[in-house]
């Protein structure tokens, strides 16, 4: 093979890689602006309209409040938000704090028992998951992580 043919192969491979990265960048920016569609398309979730709106608002603003009675799906929606955010923003650390460790661990358990079994893509994204009383965390392959802490004076270093 001539040197020109080898160079063309290298250029073709580089051009193909550049086109793939352009497509990934476009889809990533689209899904960051439309997290409810990411949850539907990538994770395979069927969210109700109010859940879609709340998820979008959680991505739009740094502070959000969702007041609901028992059974309103608060922790389920938080689990979806954490998973979507960690996948769409690699290297993210989400710290879940609550009055008791059991309440925080419930989010990780929802990811493990409700979201993961129905989503092969989520199973591929998650590297390791722990739900014990001493350590509750979810580690993603893209270096994102969700960690659980107790909201107490002794846990202030985990902000």
PDB file of C-alpha atoms in Angstrom:
ATOM      1  CA  UNK A   1       0.000   0.000   0.000  1.00  0.00           C
ATOM      2  CA  UNK A   2       1.207   3.442  -0.784  1.00  0.00           C
ATOM      3  CA  UNK A   3       1.800   6.121   1.802  1.00  0.00           C
ATOM      4  CA  UNK A   4      -1.060   8.189   0.325  1.00  0.00           C
ATOM      5  CA  UNK A   5      -3.568   5.334   0.782  1.00  0.00           C
ATOM      6  CA  UNK A   6      -2.520   4.842   4.425  1.00  0.00           C
ATOM      7  CA  UNK A   7      -2.828   8.566   5.048  1.00  0.00           C
ATOM      8  CA  UNK A   8      -6.290   8.569   3.523  1.00  0.00           C
ATOM      9  CA  UNK A   9      -7.343   5.700   5.802  1.00  0.00           C
ATOM     10  CA  UNK A  10      -6.118   7.632   8.836  1.00  0.00           C
ATOM     11  CA  UNK A  11      -7.904  10.757   7.637  1.00  0.00           C
ATOM     12  CA  UNK A  12     -11.111   8.794   7.016  1.00  0.00           C
ATOM     13  CA  UNK A  13     -11.013   7.280  10.487  1.00  0.00           C
ATOM     14  CA  UNK A  14     -10.377  10.688  12.051  1.00  0.00           C
ATOM     15  CA  UNK A  15     -13.191  12.242  10.020  1.00  0.00           C
ATOM     16  CA  UNK A  16     -15.564   9.480  11.103  1.00  0.00           C
ATOM     17  CA  UNK A  17     -14.567   9.951  14.760  1.00  0.00           C
ATOM     18  CA  UNK A  18     -15.127  13.709  14.456  1.00  0.00           C
ATOM     19  CA  UNK A  19     -18.612  13.171  13.010  1.00  0.00           C
ATOM     20  CA  UNK A  20     -19.505  10.756  15.812  1.00  0.00           C
ATOM     21  CA  UNK A  21     -18.328  13.256  18.436  1.00  0.00           C
ATOM     22  CA  UNK A  22     -20.365  16.025  16.764  1.00  0.00           C
ATOM     23  CA  UNK A  23     -23.446  13.816  16.959  1.00  0.00           C
ATOM     24  CA  UNK A  24     -22.781  13.000  20.609  1.00  0.00           C
ATOM     25  CA  UNK A  25     -22.369  16.694  21.410  1.00  0.00           C
ATOM     26  CA  UNK A  26     -25.651  17.548  19.672  1.00  0.00           C
ATOM     27  CA  UNK A  27     -27.598  14.803  21.449  1.00  0.00           C
ATOM     28  CA  UNK A  28     -26.034  15.645  24.808  1.00  0.00           C
ATOM     29  CA  UNK A  29     -27.006  19.304  24.527  1.00  0.00           C
ATOM     30  CA  UNK A  30     -30.502  18.306  23.394  1.00  0.00           C
ATOM     31  CA  UNK A  31     -31.005  15.920  26.318  1.00  0.00           C
ATOM     32  CA  UNK A  32     -29.575  18.422  28.820  1.00  0.00           C
ATOM     33  CA  UNK A  33     -32.265  20.859  27.675  1.00  0.00           C
ATOM     34  CA  UNK A  34     -34.939  18.112  27.654  1.00  0.00           C
ATOM     35  CA  UNK A  35     -34.235  15.722  30.552  1.00  0.00           C
ATOM     36  CA  UNK A  36     -37.769  14.311  30.412  1.00  0.00           C
ATOM     37  CA  UNK A  37     -37.064  13.063  26.891  1.00  0.00           C
ATOM     38  CA  UNK A  38     -33.765  11.581  28.085  1.00  0.00           C
ATOM     39  CA  UNK A  39     -35.646   9.680  30.794  1.00  0.00           C
ATOM     40  CA  UNK A  40     -38.071   8.402  28.158  1.00  0.00           C
ATOM     41  CA  UNK A  41     -35.641   7.653  25.314  1.00  0.00           C
ATOM     42  CA  UNK A  42     -32.536   6.449  27.145  1.00  0.00           C
ATOM     43  CA  UNK A  43     -33.853   5.105  30.432  1.00  0.00           C
ATOM     44  CA  UNK A  44     -37.169   3.829  29.053  1.00  0.00           C
ATOM     45  CA  UNK A  45     -39.338   5.557  31.677  1.00  0.00           C
ATOM     46  CA  UNK A  46     -42.925   6.630  31.124  1.00  0.00           C
ATOM     47  CA  UNK A  47     -43.382   9.741  33.221  1.00  0.00           C
ATOM     48  CA  UNK A  48     -46.627  11.563  33.793  1.00  0.00           C
ATOM     49  CA  UNK A  49     -46.891  15.158  32.547  1.00  0.00           C
ATOM     50  CA  UNK A  50     -46.392  16.721  35.997  1.00  0.00           C
ATOM     51  CA  UNK A  51     -43.299  14.555  36.544  1.00  0.00           C
ATOM     52  CA  UNK A  52     -41.862  15.703  33.217  1.00  0.00           C
ATOM     53  CA  UNK A  53     -42.424  19.345  34.156  1.00  0.00           C
ATOM     54  CA  UNK A  54     -40.873  18.922  37.614  1.00  0.00           C
ATOM     55  CA  UNK A  55     -37.855  17.102  36.145  1.00  0.00           C
ATOM     56  CA  UNK A  56     -37.300  19.918  33.638  1.00  0.00           C
ATOM     57  CA  UNK A  57     -37.574  22.527  36.387  1.00  0.00           C
ATOM     58  CA  UNK A  58     -35.089  20.613  38.536  1.00  0.00           C
ATOM     59  CA  UNK A  59     -32.576  20.819  35.668  1.00  0.00           C
ATOM     60  CA  UNK A  60     -33.305  24.519  35.027  1.00  0.00           C
ATOM     61  CA  UNK A  61     -32.894  25.900  38.545  1.00  0.00           C
ATOM     62  CA  UNK A  62     -30.341  25.307  41.292  1.00  0.00           C
ATOM     63  CA  UNK A  63     -33.033  25.257  43.997  1.00  0.00           C
ATOM     64  CA  UNK A  64     -36.338  23.499  43.582  1.00  0.00           C
ATOM     65  CA  UNK A  65     -39.112  22.464  45.943  1.00  0.00           C
ATOM     66  CA  UNK A  66     -41.683  19.777  45.318  1.00  0.00           C
ATOM     67  CA  UNK A  67     -44.301  19.629  48.065  1.00  0.00           C
ATOM     68  CA  UNK A  68     -46.435  16.534  47.922  1.00  0.00           C
ATOM     69  CA  UNK A  69     -48.267  14.283  50.305  1.00  0.00           C
ATOM     70  CA  UNK A  70     -47.376  10.672  51.018  1.00  0.00           C
ATOM     71  CA  UNK A  71     -47.241   8.594  47.877  1.00  0.00           C
ATOM     72  CA  UNK A  72     -46.612  11.627  45.664  1.00  0.00           C
ATOM     73  CA  UNK A  73     -43.478  10.090  44.164  1.00  0.00           C
ATOM     74  CA  UNK A  74     -40.995  12.517  45.664  1.00  0.00           C
ATOM     75  CA  UNK A  75     -38.154  10.059  46.213  1.00  0.00           C
ATOM     76  CA  UNK A  76     -38.817   8.344  42.880  1.00  0.00           C
ATOM     77  CA  UNK A  77     -38.510  11.673  41.068  1.00  0.00           C
ATOM     78  CA  UNK A  78     -35.348  12.534  43.001  1.00  0.00           C
ATOM     79  CA  UNK A  79     -33.859   9.163  41.996  1.00  0.00           C
ATOM     80  CA  UNK A  80     -34.642   9.882  38.327  1.00  0.00           C
ATOM     81  CA  UNK A  81     -33.153  13.369  38.599  1.00  0.00           C
ATOM     82  CA  UNK A  82     -29.941  12.084  40.208  1.00  0.00           C
ATOM     83  CA  UNK A  83     -29.473   9.365  37.594  1.00  0.00           C
ATOM     84  CA  UNK A  84     -30.163  11.673  34.634  1.00  0.00           C
ATOM     85  CA  UNK A  85     -27.886  14.389  36.007  1.00  0.00           C
ATOM     86  CA  UNK A  86     -25.019  11.993  36.662  1.00  0.00           C
ATOM     87  CA  UNK A  87     -25.245  10.516  33.171  1.00  0.00           C
ATOM     88  CA  UNK A  88     -25.619  13.829  31.310  1.00  0.00           C
ATOM     89  CA  UNK A  89     -22.913  15.619  33.322  1.00  0.00           C
ATOM     90  CA  UNK A  90     -19.917  13.263  33.702  1.00  0.00           C
ATOM     91  CA  UNK A  91     -17.798  13.737  36.804  1.00  0.00           C
ATOM     92  CA  UNK A  92     -20.719  14.967  38.906  1.00  0.00           C
ATOM     93  CA  UNK A  93     -21.002  14.243  42.615  1.00  0.00           C
ATOM     94  CA  UNK A  94     -24.538  14.218  44.008  1.00  0.00           C
ATOM     95  CA  UNK A  95     -24.704  14.227  47.799  1.00  0.00           C
ATOM     96  CA  UNK A  96     -28.038  13.125  49.284  1.00  0.00           C
ATOM     97  CA  UNK A  97     -28.508  14.263  52.882  1.00  0.00           C
ATOM     98  CA  UNK A  98     -31.449  13.695  55.186  1.00  0.00           C
ATOM     99  CA  UNK A  99     -32.241  13.518  58.879  1.00  0.00           C
ATOM    100  CA  UNK A 100     -31.687   9.771  59.000  1.00  0.00           C
ATOM    101  CA  UNK A 101     -29.455   7.615  56.872  1.00  0.00           C
ATOM    102  CA  UNK A 102     -32.365   5.319  55.987  1.00  0.00           C
ATOM    103  CA  UNK A 103     -34.235   8.103  54.219  1.00  0.00           C
ATOM    104  CA  UNK A 104     -31.224   8.909  52.048  1.00  0.00           C
ATOM    105  CA  UNK A 105     -30.472   5.255  51.347  1.00  0.00           C
ATOM    106  CA  UNK A 106     -34.022   4.887  50.021  1.00  0.00           C
ATOM    107  CA  UNK A 107     -33.055   6.910  46.920  1.00  0.00           C
ATOM    108  CA  UNK A 108     -30.206   4.508  46.114  1.00  0.00           C
ATOM    109  CA  UNK A 109     -32.527   1.549  46.726  1.00  0.00           C
ATOM    110  CA  UNK A 110     -35.065   2.992  44.266  1.00  0.00           C
ATOM    111  CA  UNK A 111     -32.336   3.290  41.650  1.00  0.00           C
ATOM    112  CA  UNK A 112     -31.317  -0.319  42.259  1.00  0.00           C
ATOM    113  CA  UNK A 113     -34.760  -1.936  42.559  1.00  0.00           C
ATOM    114  CA  UNK A 114     -37.027   0.174  40.324  1.00  0.00           C
ATOM    115  CA  UNK A 115     -34.938   1.958  37.695  1.00  0.00           C
ATOM    116  CA  UNK A 116     -32.134  -0.529  36.951  1.00  0.00           C
ATOM    117  CA  UNK A 117     -34.147  -3.720  36.259  1.00  0.00           C
ATOM    118  CA  UNK A 118     -36.195  -2.051  33.504  1.00  0.00           C
ATOM    119  CA  UNK A 119     -33.342  -0.108  31.897  1.00  0.00           C
ATOM    120  CA  UNK A 120     -30.455  -1.965  30.253  1.00  0.00           C
ATOM    121  CA  UNK A 121     -28.823   1.398  29.428  1.00  0.00           C
ATOM    122  CA  UNK A 122     -28.779   2.353  33.104  1.00  0.00           C
ATOM    123  CA  UNK A 123     -27.311  -1.035  33.970  1.00  0.00           C
ATOM    124  CA  UNK A 124     -24.478  -0.318  31.520  1.00  0.00           C
ATOM    125  CA  UNK A 125     -23.893   3.169  32.994  1.00  0.00           C
ATOM    126  CA  UNK A 126     -23.585   2.098  36.626  1.00  0.00           C
ATOM    127  CA  UNK A 127     -20.244   0.640  37.688  1.00  0.00           C
ATOM    128  CA  UNK A 128     -21.057  -0.202  41.311  1.00  0.00           C
ATOM    129  CA  UNK A 129     -23.879   0.344  43.803  1.00  0.00           C
ATOM    130  CA  UNK A 130     -23.966  -0.058  47.590  1.00  0.00           C
ATOM    131  CA  UNK A 131     -27.046   0.077  49.859  1.00  0.00           C
ATOM    132  CA  UNK A 132     -25.780  -0.991  53.274  1.00  0.00           C
ATOM    133  CA  UNK A 133     -26.256   1.047  56.456  1.00  0.00           C
ATOM    134  CA  UNK A 134     -22.555   1.882  56.611  1.00  0.00           C
ATOM    135  CA  UNK A 135     -22.069   2.759  52.941  1.00  0.00           C
ATOM    136  CA  UNK A 136     -24.736   3.790  50.482  1.00  0.00           C
ATOM    137  CA  UNK A 137     -23.517   5.065  47.125  1.00  0.00           C
ATOM    138  CA  UNK A 138     -23.900   4.665  43.390  1.00  0.00           C
ATOM    139  CA  UNK A 139     -20.832   4.947  41.144  1.00  0.00           C
ATOM    140  CA  UNK A 140     -21.109   5.516  37.409  1.00  0.00           C
ATOM    141  CA  UNK A 141     -18.596   4.510  34.744  1.00  0.00           C
ATOM    142  CA  UNK A 142     -18.281   8.154  33.638  1.00  0.00           C
ATOM    143  CA  UNK A 143     -16.825   9.058  37.102  1.00  0.00           C
ATOM    144  CA  UNK A 144     -20.098  10.519  38.400  1.00  0.00           C
ATOM    145  CA  UNK A 145     -21.331   9.350  41.778  1.00  0.00           C
ATOM    146  CA  UNK A 146     -24.264   9.608  44.143  1.00  0.00           C
ATOM    147  CA  UNK A 147     -23.302   9.422  47.808  1.00  0.00           C
ATOM    148  CA  UNK A 148     -25.492   9.301  50.912  1.00  0.00           C
ATOM    149  CA  UNK A 149     -24.762  11.201  54.123  1.00  0.00           C
ATOM    150  CA  UNK A 150     -26.643  11.883  57.323  1.00  0.00           C
ATOM    151  CA  UNK A 151     -27.569  15.511  57.842  1.00  0.00           C
ATOM    152  CA  UNK A 152     -25.844  16.146  61.154  1.00  0.00           C
ATOM    153  CA  UNK A 153     -23.098  18.338  62.564  1.00  0.00           C
ATOM    154  CA  UNK A 154     -20.599  15.508  62.229  1.00  0.00           C
ATOM    155  CA  UNK A 155     -21.252  15.249  58.469  1.00  0.00           C
ATOM    156  CA  UNK A 156     -20.663  18.888  57.503  1.00  0.00           C
ATOM    157  CA  UNK A 157     -17.569  18.035  55.410  1.00  0.00           C
ATOM    158  CA  UNK A 158     -19.806  16.275  52.809  1.00  0.00           C
ATOM    159  CA  UNK A 159     -21.479  19.378  51.389  1.00  0.00           C
TER     160      UNK A 159
END
